[in-house]
mmCIF file of C-alpha atoms in Angstrom:
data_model
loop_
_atom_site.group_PDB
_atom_site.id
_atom_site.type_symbol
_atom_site.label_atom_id
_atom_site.label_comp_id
_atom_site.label_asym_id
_atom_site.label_seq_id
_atom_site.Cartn_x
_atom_site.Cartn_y
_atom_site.Cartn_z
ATOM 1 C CA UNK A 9 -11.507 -10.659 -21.362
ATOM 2 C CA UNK A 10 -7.594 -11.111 -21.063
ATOM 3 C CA UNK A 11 -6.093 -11.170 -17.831
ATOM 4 C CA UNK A 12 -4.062 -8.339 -16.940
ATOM 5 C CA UNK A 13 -1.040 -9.937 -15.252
ATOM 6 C CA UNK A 14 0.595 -7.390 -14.964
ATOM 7 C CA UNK A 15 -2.181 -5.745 -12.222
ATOM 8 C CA UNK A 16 -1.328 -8.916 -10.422
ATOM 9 C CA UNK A 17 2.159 -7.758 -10.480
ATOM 10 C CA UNK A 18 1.717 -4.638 -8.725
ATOM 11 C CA UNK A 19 -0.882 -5.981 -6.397
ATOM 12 C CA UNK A 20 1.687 -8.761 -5.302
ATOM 13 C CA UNK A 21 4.531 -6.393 -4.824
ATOM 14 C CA UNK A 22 2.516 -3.305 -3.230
ATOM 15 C CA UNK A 23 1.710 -6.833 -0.481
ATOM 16 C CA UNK A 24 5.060 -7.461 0.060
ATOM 17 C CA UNK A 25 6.037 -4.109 0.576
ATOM 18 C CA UNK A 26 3.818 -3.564 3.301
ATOM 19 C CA UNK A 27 5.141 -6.692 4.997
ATOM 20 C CA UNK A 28 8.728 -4.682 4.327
ATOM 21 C CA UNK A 29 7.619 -1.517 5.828
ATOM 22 C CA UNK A 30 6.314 -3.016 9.388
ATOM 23 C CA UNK A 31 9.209 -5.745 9.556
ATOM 24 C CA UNK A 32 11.660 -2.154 8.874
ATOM 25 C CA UNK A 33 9.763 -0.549 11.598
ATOM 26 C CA UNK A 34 10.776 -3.002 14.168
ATOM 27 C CA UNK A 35 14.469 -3.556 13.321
ATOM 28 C CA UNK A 36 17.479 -1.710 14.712
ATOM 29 C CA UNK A 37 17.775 0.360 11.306
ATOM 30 C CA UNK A 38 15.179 2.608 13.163
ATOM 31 C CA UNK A 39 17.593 3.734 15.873
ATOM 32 C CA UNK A 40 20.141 4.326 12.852
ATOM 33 C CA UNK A 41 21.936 7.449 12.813
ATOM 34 C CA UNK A 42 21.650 8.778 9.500
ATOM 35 C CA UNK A 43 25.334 9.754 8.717
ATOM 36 C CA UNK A 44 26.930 6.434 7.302
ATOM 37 C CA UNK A 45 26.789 4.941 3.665
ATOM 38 C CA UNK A 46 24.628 1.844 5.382
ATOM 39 C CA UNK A 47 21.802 4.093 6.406
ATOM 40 C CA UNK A 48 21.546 5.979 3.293
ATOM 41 C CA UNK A 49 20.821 2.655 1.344
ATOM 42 C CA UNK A 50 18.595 1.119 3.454
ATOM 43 C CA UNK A 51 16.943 4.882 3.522
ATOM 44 C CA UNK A 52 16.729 4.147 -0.046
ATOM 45 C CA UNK A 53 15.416 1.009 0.076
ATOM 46 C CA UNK A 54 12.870 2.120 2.825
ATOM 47 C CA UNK A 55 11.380 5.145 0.649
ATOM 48 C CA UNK A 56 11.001 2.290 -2.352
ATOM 49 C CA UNK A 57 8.263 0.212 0.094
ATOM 50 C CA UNK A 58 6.928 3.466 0.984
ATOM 51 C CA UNK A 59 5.217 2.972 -2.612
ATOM 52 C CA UNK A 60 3.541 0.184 -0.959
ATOM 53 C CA UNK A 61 -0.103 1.661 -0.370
ATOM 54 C CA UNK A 62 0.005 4.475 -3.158
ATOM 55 C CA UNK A 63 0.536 1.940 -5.490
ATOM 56 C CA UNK A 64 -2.557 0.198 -3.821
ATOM 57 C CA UNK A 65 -4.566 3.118 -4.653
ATOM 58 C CA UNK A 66 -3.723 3.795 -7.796
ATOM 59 C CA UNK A 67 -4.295 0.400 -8.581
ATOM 60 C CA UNK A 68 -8.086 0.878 -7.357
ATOM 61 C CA UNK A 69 -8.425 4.126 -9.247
ATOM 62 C CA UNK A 70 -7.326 2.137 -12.257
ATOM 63 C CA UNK A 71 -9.498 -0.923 -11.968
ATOM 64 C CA UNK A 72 -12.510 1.038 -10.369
ATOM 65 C CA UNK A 73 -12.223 4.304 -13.257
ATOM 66 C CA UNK A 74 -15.645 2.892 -15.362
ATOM 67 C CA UNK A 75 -17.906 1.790 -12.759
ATOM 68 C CA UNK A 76 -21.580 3.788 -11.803
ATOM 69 C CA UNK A 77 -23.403 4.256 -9.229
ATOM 70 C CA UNK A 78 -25.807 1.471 -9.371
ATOM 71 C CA UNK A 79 -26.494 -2.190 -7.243
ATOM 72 C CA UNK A 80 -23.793 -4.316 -8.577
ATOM 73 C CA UNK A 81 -21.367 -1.748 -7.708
ATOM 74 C CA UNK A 82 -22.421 -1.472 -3.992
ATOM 75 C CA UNK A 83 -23.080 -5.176 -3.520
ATOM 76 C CA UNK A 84 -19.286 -5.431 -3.936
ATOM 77 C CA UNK A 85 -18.641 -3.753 -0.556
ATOM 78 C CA UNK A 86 -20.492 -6.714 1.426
ATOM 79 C CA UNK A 87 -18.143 -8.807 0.351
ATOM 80 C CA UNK A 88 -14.975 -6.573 1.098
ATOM 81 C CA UNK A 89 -16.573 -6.075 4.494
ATOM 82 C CA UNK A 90 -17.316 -9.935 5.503
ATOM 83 C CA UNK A 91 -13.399 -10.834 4.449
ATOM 84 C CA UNK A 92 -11.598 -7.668 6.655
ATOM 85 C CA UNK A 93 -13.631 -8.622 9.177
ATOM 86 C CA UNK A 94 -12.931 -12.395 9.337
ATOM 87 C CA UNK A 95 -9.396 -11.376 8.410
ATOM 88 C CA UNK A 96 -9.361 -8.922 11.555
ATOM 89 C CA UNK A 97 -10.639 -11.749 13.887
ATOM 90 C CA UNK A 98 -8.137 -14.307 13.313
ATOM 91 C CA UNK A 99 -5.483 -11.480 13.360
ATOM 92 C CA UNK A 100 -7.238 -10.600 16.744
ATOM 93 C CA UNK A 101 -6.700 -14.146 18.205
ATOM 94 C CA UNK A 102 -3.323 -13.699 16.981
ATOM 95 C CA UNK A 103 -1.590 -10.410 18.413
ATOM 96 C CA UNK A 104 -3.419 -11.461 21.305
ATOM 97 C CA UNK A 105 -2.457 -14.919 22.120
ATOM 98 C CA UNK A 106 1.182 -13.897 21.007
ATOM 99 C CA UNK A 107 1.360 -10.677 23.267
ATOM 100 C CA UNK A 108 -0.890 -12.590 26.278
ATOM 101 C CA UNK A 109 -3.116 -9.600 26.069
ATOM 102 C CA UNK A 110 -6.692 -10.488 28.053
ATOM 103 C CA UNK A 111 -9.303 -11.733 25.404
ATOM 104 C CA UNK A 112 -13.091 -10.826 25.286
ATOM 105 C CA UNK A 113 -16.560 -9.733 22.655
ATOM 106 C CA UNK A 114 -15.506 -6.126 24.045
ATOM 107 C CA UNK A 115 -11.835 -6.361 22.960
ATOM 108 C CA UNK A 116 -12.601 -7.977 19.942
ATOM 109 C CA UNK A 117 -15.149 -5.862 18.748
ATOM 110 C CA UNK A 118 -12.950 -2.110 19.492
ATOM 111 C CA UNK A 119 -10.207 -4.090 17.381
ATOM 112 C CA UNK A 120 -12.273 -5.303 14.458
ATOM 113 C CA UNK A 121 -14.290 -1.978 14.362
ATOM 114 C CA UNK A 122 -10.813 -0.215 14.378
ATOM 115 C CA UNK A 123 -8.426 -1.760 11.509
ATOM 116 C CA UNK A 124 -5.533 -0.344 9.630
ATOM 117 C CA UNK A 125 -6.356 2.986 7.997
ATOM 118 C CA UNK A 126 -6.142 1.295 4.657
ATOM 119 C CA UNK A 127 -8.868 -0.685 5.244
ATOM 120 C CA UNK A 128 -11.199 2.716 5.690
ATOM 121 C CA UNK A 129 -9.437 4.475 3.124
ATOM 122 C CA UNK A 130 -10.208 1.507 0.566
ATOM 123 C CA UNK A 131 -13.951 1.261 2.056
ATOM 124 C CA UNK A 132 -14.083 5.655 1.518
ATOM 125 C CA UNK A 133 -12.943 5.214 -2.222
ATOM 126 C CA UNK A 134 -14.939 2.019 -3.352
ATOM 127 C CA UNK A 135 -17.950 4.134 -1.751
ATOM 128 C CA UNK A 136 -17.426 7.532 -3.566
ATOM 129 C CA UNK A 137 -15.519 5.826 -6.866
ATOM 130 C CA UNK A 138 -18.690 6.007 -8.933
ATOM 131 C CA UNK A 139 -19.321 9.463 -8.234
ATOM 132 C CA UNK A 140 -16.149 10.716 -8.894
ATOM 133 C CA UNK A 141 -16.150 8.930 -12.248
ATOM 134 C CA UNK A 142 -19.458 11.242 -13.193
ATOM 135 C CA UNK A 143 -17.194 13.884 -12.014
ATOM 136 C CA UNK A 144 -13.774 12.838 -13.750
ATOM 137 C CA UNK A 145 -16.320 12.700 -17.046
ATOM 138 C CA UNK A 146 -17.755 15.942 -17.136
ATOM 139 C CA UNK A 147 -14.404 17.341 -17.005
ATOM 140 C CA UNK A 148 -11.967 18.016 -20.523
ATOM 141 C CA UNK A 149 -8.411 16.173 -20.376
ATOM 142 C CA UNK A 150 -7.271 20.039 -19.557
ATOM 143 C CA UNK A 151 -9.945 20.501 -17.146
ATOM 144 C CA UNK A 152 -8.609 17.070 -15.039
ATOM 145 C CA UNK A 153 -5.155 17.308 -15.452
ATOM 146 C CA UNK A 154 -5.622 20.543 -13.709
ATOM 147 C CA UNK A 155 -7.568 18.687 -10.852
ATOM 148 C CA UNK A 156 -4.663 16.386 -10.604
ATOM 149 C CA UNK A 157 -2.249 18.772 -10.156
ATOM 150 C CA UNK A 158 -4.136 20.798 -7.891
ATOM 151 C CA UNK A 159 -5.071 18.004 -5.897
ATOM 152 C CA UNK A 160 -1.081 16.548 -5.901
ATOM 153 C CA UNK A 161 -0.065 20.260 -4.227
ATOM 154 C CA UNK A 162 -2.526 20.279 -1.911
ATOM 155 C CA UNK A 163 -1.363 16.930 -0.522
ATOM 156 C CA UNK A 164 2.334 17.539 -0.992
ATOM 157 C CA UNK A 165 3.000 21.050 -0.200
ATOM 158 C CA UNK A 166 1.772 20.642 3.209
ATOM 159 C CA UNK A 167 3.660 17.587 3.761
ATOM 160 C CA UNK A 168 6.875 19.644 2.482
ATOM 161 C CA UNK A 169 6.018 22.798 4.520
ATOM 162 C CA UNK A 170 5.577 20.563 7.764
ATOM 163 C CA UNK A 171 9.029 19.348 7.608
ATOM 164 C CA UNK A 172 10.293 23.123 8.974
ATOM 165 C CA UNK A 173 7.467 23.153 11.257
ATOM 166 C CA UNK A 174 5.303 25.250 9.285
ATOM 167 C CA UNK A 175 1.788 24.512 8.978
ATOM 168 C CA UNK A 176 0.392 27.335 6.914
ATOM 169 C CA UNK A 177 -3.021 24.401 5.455
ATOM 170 C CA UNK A 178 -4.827 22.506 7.808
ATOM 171 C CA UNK A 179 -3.433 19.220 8.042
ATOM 172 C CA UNK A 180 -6.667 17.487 7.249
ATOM 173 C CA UNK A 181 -6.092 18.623 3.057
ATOM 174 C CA UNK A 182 -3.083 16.524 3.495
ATOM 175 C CA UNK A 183 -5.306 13.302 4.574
ATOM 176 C CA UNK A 184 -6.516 13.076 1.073
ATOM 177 C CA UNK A 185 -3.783 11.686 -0.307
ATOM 178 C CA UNK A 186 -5.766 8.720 -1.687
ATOM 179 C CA UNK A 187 -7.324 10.720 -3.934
ATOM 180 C CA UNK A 188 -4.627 11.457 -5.781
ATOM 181 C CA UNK A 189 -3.450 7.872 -6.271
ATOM 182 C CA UNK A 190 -7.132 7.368 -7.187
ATOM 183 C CA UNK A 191 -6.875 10.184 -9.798
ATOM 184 C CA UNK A 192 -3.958 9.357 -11.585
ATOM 185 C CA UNK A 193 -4.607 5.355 -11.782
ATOM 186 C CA UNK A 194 -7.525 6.515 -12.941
ATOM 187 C CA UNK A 195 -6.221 8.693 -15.347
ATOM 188 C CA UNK A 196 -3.900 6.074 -16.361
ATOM 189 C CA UNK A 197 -6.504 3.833 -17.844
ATOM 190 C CA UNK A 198 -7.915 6.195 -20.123
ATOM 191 C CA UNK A 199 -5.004 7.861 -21.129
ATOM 192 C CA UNK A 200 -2.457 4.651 -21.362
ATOM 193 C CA UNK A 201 0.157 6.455 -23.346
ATOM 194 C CA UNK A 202 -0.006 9.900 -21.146
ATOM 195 C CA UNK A 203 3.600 9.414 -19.535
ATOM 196 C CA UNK A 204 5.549 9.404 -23.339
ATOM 197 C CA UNK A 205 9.028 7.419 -21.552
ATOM 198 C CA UNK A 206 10.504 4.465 -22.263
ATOM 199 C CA UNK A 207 10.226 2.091 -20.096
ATOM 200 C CA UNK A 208 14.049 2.469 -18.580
ATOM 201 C CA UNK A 209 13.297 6.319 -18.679
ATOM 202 C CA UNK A 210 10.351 4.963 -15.903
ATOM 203 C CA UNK A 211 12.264 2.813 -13.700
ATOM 204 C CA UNK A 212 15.320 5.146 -13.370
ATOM 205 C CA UNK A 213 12.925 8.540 -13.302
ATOM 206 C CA UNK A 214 11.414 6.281 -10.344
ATOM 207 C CA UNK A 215 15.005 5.380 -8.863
ATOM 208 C CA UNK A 216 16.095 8.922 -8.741
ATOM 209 C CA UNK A 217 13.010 10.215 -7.174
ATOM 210 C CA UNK A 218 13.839 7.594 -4.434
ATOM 211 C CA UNK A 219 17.325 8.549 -3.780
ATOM 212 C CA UNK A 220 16.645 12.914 -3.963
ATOM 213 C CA UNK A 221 13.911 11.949 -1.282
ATOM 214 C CA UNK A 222 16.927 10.466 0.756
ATOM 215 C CA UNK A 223 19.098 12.893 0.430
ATOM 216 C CA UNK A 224 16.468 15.266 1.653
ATOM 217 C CA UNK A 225 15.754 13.070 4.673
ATOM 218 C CA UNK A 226 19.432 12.999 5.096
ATOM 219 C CA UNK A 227 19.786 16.508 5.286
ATOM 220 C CA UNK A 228 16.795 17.251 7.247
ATOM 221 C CA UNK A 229 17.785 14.630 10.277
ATOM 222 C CA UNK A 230 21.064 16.561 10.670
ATOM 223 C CA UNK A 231 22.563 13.039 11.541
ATOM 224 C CA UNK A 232 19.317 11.647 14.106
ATOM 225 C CA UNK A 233 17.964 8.717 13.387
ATOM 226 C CA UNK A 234 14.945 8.099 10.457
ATOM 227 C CA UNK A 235 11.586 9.717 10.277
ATOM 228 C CA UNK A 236 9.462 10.414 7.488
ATOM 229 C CA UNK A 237 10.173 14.504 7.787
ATOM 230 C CA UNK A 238 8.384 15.344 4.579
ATOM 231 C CA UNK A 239 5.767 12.702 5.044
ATOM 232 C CA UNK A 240 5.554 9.306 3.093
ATOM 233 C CA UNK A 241 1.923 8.837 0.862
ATOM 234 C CA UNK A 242 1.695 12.364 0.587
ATOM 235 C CA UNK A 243 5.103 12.966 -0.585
ATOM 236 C CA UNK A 244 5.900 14.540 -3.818
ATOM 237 C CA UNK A 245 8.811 12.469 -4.589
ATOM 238 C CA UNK A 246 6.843 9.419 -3.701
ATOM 239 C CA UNK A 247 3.720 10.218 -5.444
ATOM 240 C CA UNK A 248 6.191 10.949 -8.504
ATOM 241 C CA UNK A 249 8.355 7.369 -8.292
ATOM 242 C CA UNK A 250 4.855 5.543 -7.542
ATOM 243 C CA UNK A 251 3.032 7.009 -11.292
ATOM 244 C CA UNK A 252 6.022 6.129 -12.822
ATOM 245 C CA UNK A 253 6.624 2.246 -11.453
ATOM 246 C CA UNK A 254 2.832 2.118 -11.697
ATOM 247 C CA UNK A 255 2.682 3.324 -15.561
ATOM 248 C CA UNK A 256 6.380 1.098 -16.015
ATOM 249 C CA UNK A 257 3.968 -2.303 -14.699
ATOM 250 C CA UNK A 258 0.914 -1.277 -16.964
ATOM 251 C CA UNK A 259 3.224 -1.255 -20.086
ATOM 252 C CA UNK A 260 4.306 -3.969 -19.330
ATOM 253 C CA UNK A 261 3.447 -7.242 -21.610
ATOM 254 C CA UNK A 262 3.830 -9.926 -19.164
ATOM 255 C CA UNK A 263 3.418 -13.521 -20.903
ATOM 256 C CA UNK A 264 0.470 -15.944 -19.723
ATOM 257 C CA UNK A 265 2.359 -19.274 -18.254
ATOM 258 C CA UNK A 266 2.260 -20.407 -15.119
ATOM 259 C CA UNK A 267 4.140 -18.033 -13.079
ATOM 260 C CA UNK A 268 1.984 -15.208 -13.924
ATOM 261 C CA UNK A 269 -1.517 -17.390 -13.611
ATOM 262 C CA UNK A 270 0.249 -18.145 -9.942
ATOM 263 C CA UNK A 271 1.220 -14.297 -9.492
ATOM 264 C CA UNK A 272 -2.575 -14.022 -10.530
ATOM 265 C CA UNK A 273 -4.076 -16.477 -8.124
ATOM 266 C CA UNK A 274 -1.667 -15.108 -5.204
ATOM 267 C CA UNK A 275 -2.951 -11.723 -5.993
ATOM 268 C CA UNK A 276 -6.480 -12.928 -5.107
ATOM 269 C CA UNK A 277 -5.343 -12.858 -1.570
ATOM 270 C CA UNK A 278 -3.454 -9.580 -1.100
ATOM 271 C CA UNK A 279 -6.232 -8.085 1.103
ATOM 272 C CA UNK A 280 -5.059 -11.081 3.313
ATOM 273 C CA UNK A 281 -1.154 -9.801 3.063
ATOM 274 C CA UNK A 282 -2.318 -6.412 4.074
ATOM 275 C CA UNK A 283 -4.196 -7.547 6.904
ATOM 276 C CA UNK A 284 -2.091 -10.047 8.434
ATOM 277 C CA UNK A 285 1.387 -9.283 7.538
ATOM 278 C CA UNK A 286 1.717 -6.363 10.133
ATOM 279 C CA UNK A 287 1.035 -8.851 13.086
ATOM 280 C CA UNK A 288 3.438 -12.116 11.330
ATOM 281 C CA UNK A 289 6.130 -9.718 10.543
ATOM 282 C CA UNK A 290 6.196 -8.404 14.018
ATOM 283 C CA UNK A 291 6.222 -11.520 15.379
ATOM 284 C CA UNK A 292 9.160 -12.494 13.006
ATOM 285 C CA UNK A 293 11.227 -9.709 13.544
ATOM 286 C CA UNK A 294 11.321 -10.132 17.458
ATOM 287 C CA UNK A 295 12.243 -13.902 16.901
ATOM 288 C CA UNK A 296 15.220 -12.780 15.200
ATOM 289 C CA UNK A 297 16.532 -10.750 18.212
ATOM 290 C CA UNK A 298 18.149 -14.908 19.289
ATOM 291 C CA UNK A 299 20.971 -14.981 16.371
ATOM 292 C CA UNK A 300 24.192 -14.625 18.041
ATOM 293 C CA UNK A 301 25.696 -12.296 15.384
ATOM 294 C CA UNK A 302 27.110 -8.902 15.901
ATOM 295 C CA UNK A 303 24.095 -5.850 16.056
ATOM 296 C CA UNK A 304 25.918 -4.736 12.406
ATOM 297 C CA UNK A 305 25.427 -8.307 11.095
ATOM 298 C CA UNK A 306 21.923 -9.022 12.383
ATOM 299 C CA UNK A 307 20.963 -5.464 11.038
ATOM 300 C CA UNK A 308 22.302 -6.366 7.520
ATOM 301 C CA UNK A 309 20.036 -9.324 7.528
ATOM 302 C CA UNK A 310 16.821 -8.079 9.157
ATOM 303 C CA UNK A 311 17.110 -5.139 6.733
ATOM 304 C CA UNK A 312 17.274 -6.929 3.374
ATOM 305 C CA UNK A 313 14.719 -8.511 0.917
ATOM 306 C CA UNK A 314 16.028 -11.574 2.031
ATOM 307 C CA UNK A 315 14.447 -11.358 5.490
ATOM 308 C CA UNK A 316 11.595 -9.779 3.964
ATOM 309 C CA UNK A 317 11.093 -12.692 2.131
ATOM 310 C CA UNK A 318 10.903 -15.135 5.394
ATOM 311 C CA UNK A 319 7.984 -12.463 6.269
ATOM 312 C CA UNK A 320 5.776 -12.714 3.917
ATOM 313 C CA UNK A 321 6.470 -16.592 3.129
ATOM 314 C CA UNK A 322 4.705 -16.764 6.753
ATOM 315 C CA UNK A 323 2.090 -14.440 5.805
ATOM 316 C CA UNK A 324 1.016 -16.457 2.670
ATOM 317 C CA UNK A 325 1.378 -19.606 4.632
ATOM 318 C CA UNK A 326 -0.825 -18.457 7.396
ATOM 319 C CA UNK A 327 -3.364 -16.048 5.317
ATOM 320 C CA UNK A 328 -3.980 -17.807 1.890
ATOM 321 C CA UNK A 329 -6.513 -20.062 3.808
ATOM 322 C CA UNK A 330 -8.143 -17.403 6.217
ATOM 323 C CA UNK A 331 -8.674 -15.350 2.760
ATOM 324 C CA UNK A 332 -10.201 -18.675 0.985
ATOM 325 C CA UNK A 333 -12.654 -19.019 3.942
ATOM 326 C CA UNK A 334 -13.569 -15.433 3.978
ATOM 327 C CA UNK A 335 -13.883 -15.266 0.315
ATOM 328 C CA UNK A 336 -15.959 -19.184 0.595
ATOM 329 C CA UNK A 337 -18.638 -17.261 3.429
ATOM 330 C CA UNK A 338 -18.681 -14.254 1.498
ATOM 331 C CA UNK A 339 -19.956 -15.940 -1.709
ATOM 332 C CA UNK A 340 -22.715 -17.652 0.705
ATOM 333 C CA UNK A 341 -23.842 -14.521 1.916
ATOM 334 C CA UNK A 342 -23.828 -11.977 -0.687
ATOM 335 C CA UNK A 343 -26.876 -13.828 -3.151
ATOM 336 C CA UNK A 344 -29.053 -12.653 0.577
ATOM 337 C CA UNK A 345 -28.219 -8.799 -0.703
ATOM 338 C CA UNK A 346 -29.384 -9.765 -4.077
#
């Protein structure tokens, strides 16, 4: 079967997003007031790597949309399980040696047995996938279309409605925001052609999206400083820009040569980028704090691609060979649960 590079793409870039998001979080733009040109495109540029985990769920939707419930399926969780945890043990060692926190089996095992919600979210999905793919099939296109859409306003309006502090569905409806990633990648591969734009029509329906979401943020801050007022994941302008980068990548035609077998290989790893990049970017950003530059200067940098860039060249540098070794012990173990 041909590789789907373009997968890789979105894989890779959903990675380095993440790695965006927490280096953003610990950067001055945070105590930004939003009233100036500077904060409304780094705003911007923060609601784009918002995309960062829907995109990773869509993606699993999308790759996941054919498989039943039987033992190969299952077997694959061992596997996903053995990695996040060696994953979460070096990035234990880390955040504490870095932070001088006091080390022990306790310590370690409340950390390990507690990882990013990702990680539990991915674990929920890969669990359930096959039985919501007998589900997905007894229903008509009409029938899950609907479901999407129902499932989209059930996330989204209550993510809307809490931004003025109203709270009309329990907030737990709003937690299952994964599904509808999961749903539409899903959707996707079946139904290829089901968003008729061009391919420009994708990126700037995507780009506008983005920017309406910051003028809403804007306008709901009333000049504080940034906070996700009508949610992030469960978003309706986000889930919107995210389908329509997603289905922009999976028209795509990318070429076989060597920077897309590399994009491929790299993607191999992004489990790895997830894991890890919160603690190396953290790390990073604080380093920073020693240039000698103005705050306006030293924002300008920690807030670009740029500096994102120095984050995640660490986090490939550092996790490409914990993910080889977990992958390595994983492949030993797993013919046991034959």
């Amino acid at each position: 079967m041909k590789r789907n590079y373009s997968l890789d793409l979105v894989k890779l870039m959903a990675a380095w997003f993440v790695v965006m998001v927490h280096h953003f979080k610990r950067t001055p733009y945070m105590d930004m007031s939003l009233t100036t040109e500077t904060a409304f495109i780094l705003t911007s540029f923060m609601n784009l790597l918002n995309i960062c985990v829907p995109l990773f769920f869509m993606t699993t939707g999308y790759l996941l949309a054919k498989r039943q419930p039987d033992k190969r399926h299952y077997k694959g969780v061992i596997g996903f399980l053995i990695e996040s945890t060696l994953l979460l043990t070096v990035a234990y060692f880390l955040n504490h040696t870095y932070n001088e926190l006091p080390m022990g089996e306790k310590d370690w095992a409340k950390f390990v047995l507690n990882p990013p919600y990702y990680v539990s979210f991915h674990i929920g999905l890969y669990l359930l996938a096959p039985y919501l793919n007998r589900l997905i099939a007894s229903l008509t296109d009409r029938e899950e279309r609907g479901l999407i859409a129902l499932m989209t306003g059930l996330v989204a309006i209550p993510a809307f409605m809490k931004a003025f502090e109203i709270e009309y569905f329990h907030t737990f409806i709003r937690s299952a925001y994964p599904l509808v990633y999961y749903l539409l990648g899903s959707y996707l591969r079946r139904h290829p052609d089901a968003l008729r734009l061009k391919q420009w029509q994708k990126l700037a329906g995507a780009a506008g999206a983005l920017v309406l979401n910051t003028v809403v943020i804007f306008w709901l801050a009333e000049g504080g400083v940034y906070d996700p007022f009508i949610g992030t994941y469960d978003d309706i302008l986000i889930i919107i820009a995210t389908a329509l980068i997603f289905s922009f990548f999976q028209q795509w035609q990318v070429p076989d040569n060597i920077g897309s077998r590399t994009a491929s290989f790299m993607a191999r790893y992004t489990l790895a980028y997830y894991i890890m990049g919160d603690y190396y970017s953290d790390i990073i950003a604080r380093n920073l704090d020693f240039l000698r530059v103005s705050r306006n200067v030293r924002i300008a940098f920690l807030q670009t691609p740029v500096a994102g860039l120095v984050s995640i060249g660490v986090t490939l540098v550092l996790a490409i060979p914990v993910a080889w070794l977990a992958k390595y012990v994983t492949a030993r173990i797993e013919p046991y649960f034959a």
